[in-house]
Coordinates of C-alpha atoms in Angstrom, one line a residue:
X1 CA 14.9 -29.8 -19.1
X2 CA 18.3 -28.0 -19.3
X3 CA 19.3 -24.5 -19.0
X4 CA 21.2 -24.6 -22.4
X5 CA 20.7 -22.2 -24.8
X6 CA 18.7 -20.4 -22.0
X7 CA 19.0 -17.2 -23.7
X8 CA 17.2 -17.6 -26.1
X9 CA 14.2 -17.4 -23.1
X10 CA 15.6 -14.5 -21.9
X11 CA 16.2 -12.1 -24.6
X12 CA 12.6 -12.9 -26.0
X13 CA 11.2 -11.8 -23.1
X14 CA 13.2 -9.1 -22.4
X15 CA 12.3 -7.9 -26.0
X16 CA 8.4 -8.6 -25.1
X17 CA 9.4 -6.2 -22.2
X18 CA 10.7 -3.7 -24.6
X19 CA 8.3 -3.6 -27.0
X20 CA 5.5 -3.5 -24.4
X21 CA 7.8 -0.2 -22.6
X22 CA 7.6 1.4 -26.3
X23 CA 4.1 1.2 -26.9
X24 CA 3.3 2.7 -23.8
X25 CA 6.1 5.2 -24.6
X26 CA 4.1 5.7 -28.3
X27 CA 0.4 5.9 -26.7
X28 CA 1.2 7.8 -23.8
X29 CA 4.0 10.2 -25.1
X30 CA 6.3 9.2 -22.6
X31 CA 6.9 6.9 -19.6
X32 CA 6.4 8.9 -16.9
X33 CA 3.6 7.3 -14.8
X34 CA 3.0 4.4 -17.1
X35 CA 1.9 1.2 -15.2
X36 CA 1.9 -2.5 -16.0
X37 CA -1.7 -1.9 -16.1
X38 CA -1.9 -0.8 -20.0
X39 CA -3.3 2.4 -19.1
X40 CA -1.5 6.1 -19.5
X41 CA -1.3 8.4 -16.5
X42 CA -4.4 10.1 -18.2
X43 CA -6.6 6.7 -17.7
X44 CA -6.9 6.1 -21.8
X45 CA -6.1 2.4 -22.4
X46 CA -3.0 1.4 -24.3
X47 CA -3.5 -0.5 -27.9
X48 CA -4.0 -4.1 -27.7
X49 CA -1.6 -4.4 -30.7
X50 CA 1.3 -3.7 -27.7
X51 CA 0.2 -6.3 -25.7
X52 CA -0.3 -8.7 -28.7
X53 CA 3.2 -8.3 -30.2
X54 CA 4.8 -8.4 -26.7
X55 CA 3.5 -11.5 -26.1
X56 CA 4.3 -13.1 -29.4
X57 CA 7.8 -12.3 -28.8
X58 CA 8.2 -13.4 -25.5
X59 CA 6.5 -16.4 -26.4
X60 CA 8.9 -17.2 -29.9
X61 CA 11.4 -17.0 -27.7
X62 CA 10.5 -19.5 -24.5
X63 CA 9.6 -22.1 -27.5
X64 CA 12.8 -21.2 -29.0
X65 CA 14.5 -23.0 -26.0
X66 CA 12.5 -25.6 -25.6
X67 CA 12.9 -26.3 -29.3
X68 CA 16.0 -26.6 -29.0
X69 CA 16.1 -28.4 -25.5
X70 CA 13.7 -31.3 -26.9
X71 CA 14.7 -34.8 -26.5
X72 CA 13.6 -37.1 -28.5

């Protein structure tokens, strides 16, 4: 396994990490208090669509590498 075209990991999931900082910042109104536990500062949970969509995009972008990476 080799570190080339790396970013491609990185940027997806520091997009995941985005999108998951935006729906708090849509669901809660703001980011003050907002924890990695997908909860407000109010105790109401955080949509699951968030969560979902981070995921997705931190994951397109680790199989991005090791697409490219693949030996064959």
């Amino acid at each position: 396994m080799s570190l080339n075209n790396l970013s491609y990991a990185v940027i997806g999931v520091l997009l995941g990490l985005l999108v998951l900082a935006l729906g708090q910042l849509f669901d809660c109104q703001n980011l003050a208090g907002a924890t990695m536990a997908l909860q407000c500062p109010n105790g109401t949970p955080i949509s699951k669509l968030w969560l979902v969509t981070s995921v997705l995009i931190a994951g397109s972008g680790i199989a991005a590498w090791l697409f490219r990476n693949r030996n064959f």
